[in-house]
Amino acid sequence: MFTWFHKLGSPPLLYRLATRVSPWFMALTLILIVAGLVGGLVLAPPDYQQGDGFRIIYVHVPSAILSLMVFALMAGASAVGLIWRLRMAHAVTIAAAPIGAAFTFLALVTGSLWGKPMWGTYWVWDARLTSELVLLFLYFGAIAIIRAFSDQRTGDRAGAVFVLVGAVDLPIIHYSVQWWATLHQGATLKLSGSNMPTSMLWPLLTMMAAFTCYFIWLLVLRLRAEILRREWRASWVERLSAE
């Protein structure tokens, strides 16, 4: 297992793996997004209270979940990079950061659009909303710190420490609706199940899978570019360009 783990730290191997899986996740993304949008926008019935306005859930919830998942992935990669000194783990961190920031921004925007008809305002300094906004700034901070140093290793280590410290915001976001009295509703999906009707639930699960595949697709594309940026002087990159 550890041999396989360390093999992923090889830039040529990781580059080839990213190249191979990219078309598969692109295809899965397109299929799942079409299925999820048709199910959510056409087949799912209007909500008995919110009407058709509830349909923004099919973008908002997957975006919000991915905003947390991506930062958790970055924290895991940062820990691996610091503990086992695998350079490619740091490459995963910086490759994932802009994607996670985009998901977080999308979650905030769609949440505001949803909040206007539900709460009568686009924004309140609610615990969930505020901690999610902090997460957006954490993404920006990680990107800025990693790119701020002329020495890549110093930037990687500084960014990794920043991400690990910033990961404390993740449980705050997740449990904010339980720890404080907030306007934000509780979890839509729970381990014990969901109160949503099946006709509304399956499109949501499909869109979550679609957003996850979309993230992986973008990640491997950005990871390939990041590997080439870091390894442009390596002999294997010269052979690749010659081919």
Tab-separated table of C-alpha atoms in Angstrom:
chain	number	residue	atom	x	y	z
A	1	MET	CA	0.000	0.000	0.000
A	2	PHE	CA	2.763	2.441	0.941
A	3	THR	CA	4.614	1.570	-2.277
A	4	TRP	CA	1.546	2.518	-4.303
A	5	PHE	CA	1.138	5.632	-2.169
A	6	HIS	CA	4.678	6.816	-2.860
A	7	LYS	CA	4.385	5.975	-6.557
A	8	LEU	CA	1.687	8.630	-6.813
A	9	GLY	CA	4.376	11.073	-5.740
A	10	SER	CA	6.127	10.501	-9.057
A	11	PRO	CA	5.349	13.445	-11.394
A	12	PRO	CA	5.451	11.383	-14.643
A	13	LEU	CA	3.185	8.686	-13.204
A	14	LEU	CA	0.727	11.194	-11.768
A	15	TYR	CA	0.694	13.132	-15.049
A	16	ARG	CA	-0.077	9.975	-17.060
A	17	LEU	CA	-2.783	8.925	-14.597
A	18	ALA	CA	-4.425	12.369	-14.791
A	19	THR	CA	-4.337	12.198	-18.593
A	20	ARG	CA	-6.023	8.790	-18.635
A	21	VAL	CA	-8.867	9.534	-16.245
A	22	SER	CA	-9.704	12.987	-17.607
A	23	PRO	CA	-11.933	11.851	-20.536
A	24	TRP	CA	-13.857	9.452	-18.287
A	25	PHE	CA	-14.756	12.108	-15.751
A	26	MET	CA	-15.619	14.558	-18.520
A	27	ALA	CA	-18.110	12.040	-19.930
A	28	LEU	CA	-19.544	11.238	-16.496
A	29	THR	CA	-19.942	14.934	-15.756
A	30	LEU	CA	-21.901	15.613	-18.930
A	31	ILE	CA	-24.164	12.582	-18.500
A	32	LEU	CA	-24.918	13.230	-14.838
A	33	ILE	CA	-25.492	16.972	-15.251
A	34	VAL	CA	-27.994	16.405	-18.069
A	35	ALA	CA	-29.807	13.732	-16.034
A	36	GLY	CA	-29.791	15.858	-12.882
A	37	LEU	CA	-31.011	19.017	-14.610
A	38	VAL	CA	-33.821	17.196	-16.395
A	39	GLY	CA	-34.837	15.511	-13.157
A	40	GLY	CA	-34.599	18.678	-11.069
A	41	LEU	CA	-35.985	21.265	-13.485
A	42	VAL	CA	-38.530	19.200	-15.412
A	43	LEU	CA	-39.533	16.003	-13.615
A	44	ALA	CA	-39.462	17.086	-9.959
A	45	PRO	CA	-42.769	18.657	-8.808
A	46	PRO	CA	-42.886	22.180	-7.322
A	47	ASP	CA	-42.447	22.438	-3.569
A	48	TYR	CA	-45.713	22.922	-1.688
A	49	GLN	CA	-44.322	26.031	0.088
A	50	GLN	CA	-41.596	27.451	-2.158
A	51	GLY	CA	-43.034	26.519	-5.526
A	52	ASP	CA	-40.466	26.376	-8.317
A	53	GLY	CA	-38.075	28.554	-6.301
A	54	PHE	CA	-36.814	25.490	-4.441
A	55	ARG	CA	-35.137	24.229	-7.637
A	56	ILE	CA	-32.055	26.338	-6.911
A	57	ILE	CA	-31.260	23.597	-4.403
A	58	TYR	CA	-29.911	21.498	-7.279
A	59	VAL	CA	-27.046	23.952	-7.709
A	60	HIS	CA	-26.737	25.419	-4.211
A	61	VAL	CA	-26.460	22.218	-2.189
A	62	PRO	CA	-23.869	20.473	-4.412
A	63	SER	CA	-21.820	23.699	-4.531
A	64	ALA	CA	-21.916	24.066	-0.749
A	65	ILE	CA	-20.946	20.438	-0.180
A	66	LEU	CA	-18.083	20.649	-2.679
A	67	SER	CA	-16.827	23.852	-1.073
A	68	LEU	CA	-16.205	21.865	2.118
A	69	MET	CA	-15.007	18.683	0.436
A	70	VAL	CA	-12.388	20.475	-1.655
A	71	PHE	CA	-10.888	22.274	1.338
A	72	ALA	CA	-10.862	18.987	3.264
A	73	LEU	CA	-9.000	17.413	0.339
A	74	MET	CA	-6.534	20.305	0.379
A	75	ALA	CA	-5.984	19.801	4.117
A	76	GLY	CA	-5.347	16.100	3.587
A	77	ALA	CA	-2.935	16.778	0.731
A	78	SER	CA	-1.176	19.448	2.798
A	79	ALA	CA	-0.715	17.008	5.676
A	80	VAL	CA	0.693	14.386	3.304
A	81	GLY	CA	3.041	16.951	1.798
A	82	LEU	CA	4.340	18.057	5.188
A	83	ILE	CA	4.628	14.603	6.778
A	84	TRP	CA	5.877	12.498	3.864
A	85	ARG	CA	7.440	15.385	1.906
A	86	LEU	CA	5.652	14.458	-1.324
A	87	ARG	CA	5.873	17.431	-3.674
A	88	MET	CA	2.936	16.288	-5.755
A	89	ALA	CA	0.669	16.497	-2.715
A	90	HIS	CA	1.371	20.226	-2.613
A	91	ALA	CA	0.620	20.353	-6.341
A	92	VAL	CA	-2.801	18.859	-5.615
A	93	THR	CA	-3.415	21.554	-2.997
A	94	ILE	CA	-2.734	24.491	-5.308
A	95	ALA	CA	-4.536	22.816	-8.227
A	96	ALA	CA	-7.685	22.316	-6.144
A	97	ALA	CA	-7.761	25.744	-4.468
A	98	PRO	CA	-9.231	27.872	-7.322
A	99	ILE	CA	-11.865	25.218	-8.015
A	100	GLY	CA	-12.888	25.143	-4.368
A	101	ALA	CA	-13.041	28.932	-4.303
A	102	ALA	CA	-15.352	28.870	-7.335
A	103	PHE	CA	-17.687	26.353	-5.657
A	104	THR	CA	-17.721	28.456	-2.482
A	105	PHE	CA	-18.532	31.623	-4.430
A	106	LEU	CA	-21.304	29.790	-6.295
A	107	ALA	CA	-22.725	28.498	-3.004
A	108	LEU	CA	-22.777	32.033	-1.571
A	109	VAL	CA	-24.401	33.547	-4.677
A	110	THR	CA	-27.078	30.869	-5.057
A	111	GLY	CA	-27.712	30.959	-1.317
A	112	SER	CA	-28.264	34.717	-1.490
A	113	LEU	CA	-30.633	34.349	-4.442
A	114	TRP	CA	-32.537	31.681	-2.532
A	115	GLY	CA	-32.535	33.741	0.642
A	116	LYS	CA	-34.225	36.777	-0.911
A	117	PRO	CA	-37.676	35.180	-1.399
A	118	MET	CA	-37.345	33.022	1.734
A	119	TRP	CA	-35.932	35.569	4.213
A	120	GLY	CA	-36.737	38.852	2.476
A	121	THR	CA	-33.051	39.765	2.086
A	122	TYR	CA	-30.066	38.586	0.097
A	123	TRP	CA	-27.697	38.500	3.065
A	124	VAL	CA	-27.707	38.281	6.833
A	125	TRP	CA	-24.712	37.798	9.093
A	126	ASP	CA	-25.907	34.323	9.859
A	127	ALA	CA	-23.438	31.830	11.395
A	128	ARG	CA	-23.608	29.501	8.378
A	129	LEU	CA	-23.329	32.297	5.811
A	130	THR	CA	-20.541	34.098	7.656
A	131	SER	CA	-18.435	30.967	8.170
A	132	GLU	CA	-18.917	30.074	4.494
A	133	LEU	CA	-17.711	33.552	3.530
A	134	VAL	CA	-14.663	33.029	5.748
A	135	LEU	CA	-14.017	29.811	3.800
A	136	LEU	CA	-13.908	31.808	0.562
A	137	PHE	CA	-11.259	34.087	2.062
A	138	LEU	CA	-9.327	31.027	3.241
A	139	TYR	CA	-9.205	29.766	-0.353
A	140	PHE	CA	-7.937	33.147	-1.531
A	141	GLY	CA	-5.392	33.211	1.281
A	142	ALA	CA	-4.065	29.747	0.446
A	143	ILE	CA	-3.600	30.674	-3.209
A	144	ALA	CA	-1.886	33.959	-2.323
A	145	ILE	CA	0.488	32.400	0.203
A	146	ILE	CA	1.552	29.495	-2.014
A	147	ARG	CA	2.263	31.833	-4.940
A	148	ALA	CA	3.850	34.575	-2.819
A	149	PHE	CA	7.270	32.940	-2.459
A	150	SER	CA	9.863	32.709	-5.206
A	151	ASP	CA	11.004	29.404	-3.704
A	152	GLN	CA	8.315	26.819	-4.461
A	153	ARG	CA	9.102	24.620	-1.455
A	154	THR	CA	8.787	27.509	0.973
A	155	GLY	CA	5.460	28.499	-0.558
A	156	ASP	CA	4.213	24.919	-0.419
A	157	ARG	CA	5.076	24.539	3.256
A	158	ALA	CA	3.635	27.922	4.220
A	159	GLY	CA	0.454	27.213	2.270
A	160	ALA	CA	0.132	23.752	3.807
A	161	VAL	CA	0.324	25.139	7.342
A	162	PHE	CA	-2.213	27.847	6.456
A	163	VAL	CA	-4.644	25.272	5.007
A	164	LEU	CA	-4.335	22.962	8.017
A	165	VAL	CA	-5.027	25.836	10.411
A	166	GLY	CA	-7.878	27.095	8.222
A	167	ALA	CA	-9.496	23.646	8.209
A	168	VAL	CA	-10.887	24.459	11.656
A	169	ASP	CA	-13.577	26.436	9.779
A	170	LEU	CA	-15.006	23.245	8.240
A	171	PRO	CA	-16.664	21.828	11.382
A	172	ILE	CA	-17.825	25.349	12.264
A	173	ILE	CA	-19.643	25.578	8.911
A	174	HIS	CA	-21.085	22.090	9.225
A	175	TYR	CA	-22.351	22.376	12.799
A	176	SER	CA	-23.192	26.097	12.804
A	177	VAL	CA	-26.919	25.449	12.409
A	178	GLN	CA	-26.803	23.205	15.493
A	179	TRP	CA	-24.533	25.342	17.673
A	180	TRP	CA	-26.268	28.675	17.073
A	181	ALA	CA	-29.786	29.903	16.351
A	182	THR	CA	-29.607	30.753	12.644
A	183	LEU	CA	-31.963	31.546	9.807
A	184	HIS	CA	-30.320	28.878	7.686
A	185	GLN	CA	-32.186	25.607	7.530
A	186	GLY	CA	-30.691	22.384	8.834
A	187	ALA	CA	-28.992	19.721	6.744
A	188	THR	CA	-30.942	18.690	3.653
A	189	LEU	CA	-29.333	15.248	3.662
A	190	LYS	CA	-28.506	13.233	6.776
A	191	LEU	CA	-26.982	9.820	7.404
A	192	SER	CA	-30.346	8.721	8.764
A	193	GLY	CA	-32.034	9.684	5.503
A	194	SER	CA	-33.979	12.595	4.036
A	195	ASN	CA	-37.512	13.874	4.296
A	196	MET	CA	-37.486	14.891	0.629
A	197	PRO	CA	-39.768	12.913	-1.684
A	198	THR	CA	-37.949	10.525	-3.998
A	199	SER	CA	-38.959	12.576	-7.054
A	200	MET	CA	-36.989	15.530	-5.607
A	201	LEU	CA	-34.221	13.544	-3.935
A	202	TRP	CA	-32.799	11.551	-6.828
A	203	PRO	CA	-32.087	14.630	-8.995
A	204	LEU	CA	-30.278	16.195	-6.015
A	205	LEU	CA	-28.122	13.107	-5.504
A	206	THR	CA	-27.444	13.015	-9.241
A	207	MET	CA	-26.346	16.650	-9.258
A	208	MET	CA	-24.083	16.011	-6.285
A	209	ALA	CA	-22.439	13.183	-8.194
A	210	ALA	CA	-22.206	15.405	-11.283
A	211	PHE	CA	-20.525	18.227	-9.353
A	212	THR	CA	-18.100	15.749	-7.793
A	213	CYS	CA	-17.149	14.352	-11.205
A	214	TYR	CA	-16.842	17.892	-12.536
A	215	PHE	CA	-14.470	18.770	-9.714
A	216	ILE	CA	-12.317	15.706	-10.361
A	217	TRP	CA	-12.246	16.506	-14.076
A	218	LEU	CA	-11.134	20.081	-13.460
A	219	LEU	CA	-8.662	18.924	-10.816
A	220	VAL	CA	-6.845	16.501	-13.093
A	221	LEU	CA	-6.697	19.126	-15.856
A	222	ARG	CA	-5.240	21.711	-13.498
A	223	LEU	CA	-2.973	19.125	-11.915
A	224	ARG	CA	-1.466	18.276	-15.283
A	225	ALA	CA	-0.721	21.949	-15.904
A	226	GLU	CA	0.735	22.363	-12.401
A	227	ILE	CA	2.984	19.323	-12.827
A	228	LEU	CA	4.329	20.686	-16.098
A	229	ARG	CA	4.895	24.087	-14.503
A	230	ARG	CA	6.900	22.544	-11.682
A	231	GLU	CA	8.755	19.964	-13.786
A	232	TRP	CA	9.381	21.901	-16.993
A	233	ARG	CA	13.128	21.344	-16.747
A	234	ALA	CA	12.841	17.586	-16.181
A	235	SER	CA	13.968	15.213	-18.924
A	236	TRP	CA	10.600	13.429	-19.038
A	237	VAL	CA	8.868	16.724	-19.881
A	238	GLU	CA	11.336	17.299	-22.722
A	239	ARG	CA	10.563	13.834	-24.072
A	240	LEU	CA	6.850	14.526	-23.730
A	241	SER	CA	7.120	17.786	-25.673
A	242	ALA	CA	9.148	16.030	-28.369
A	243	GLU	CA	6.386	13.459	-28.806
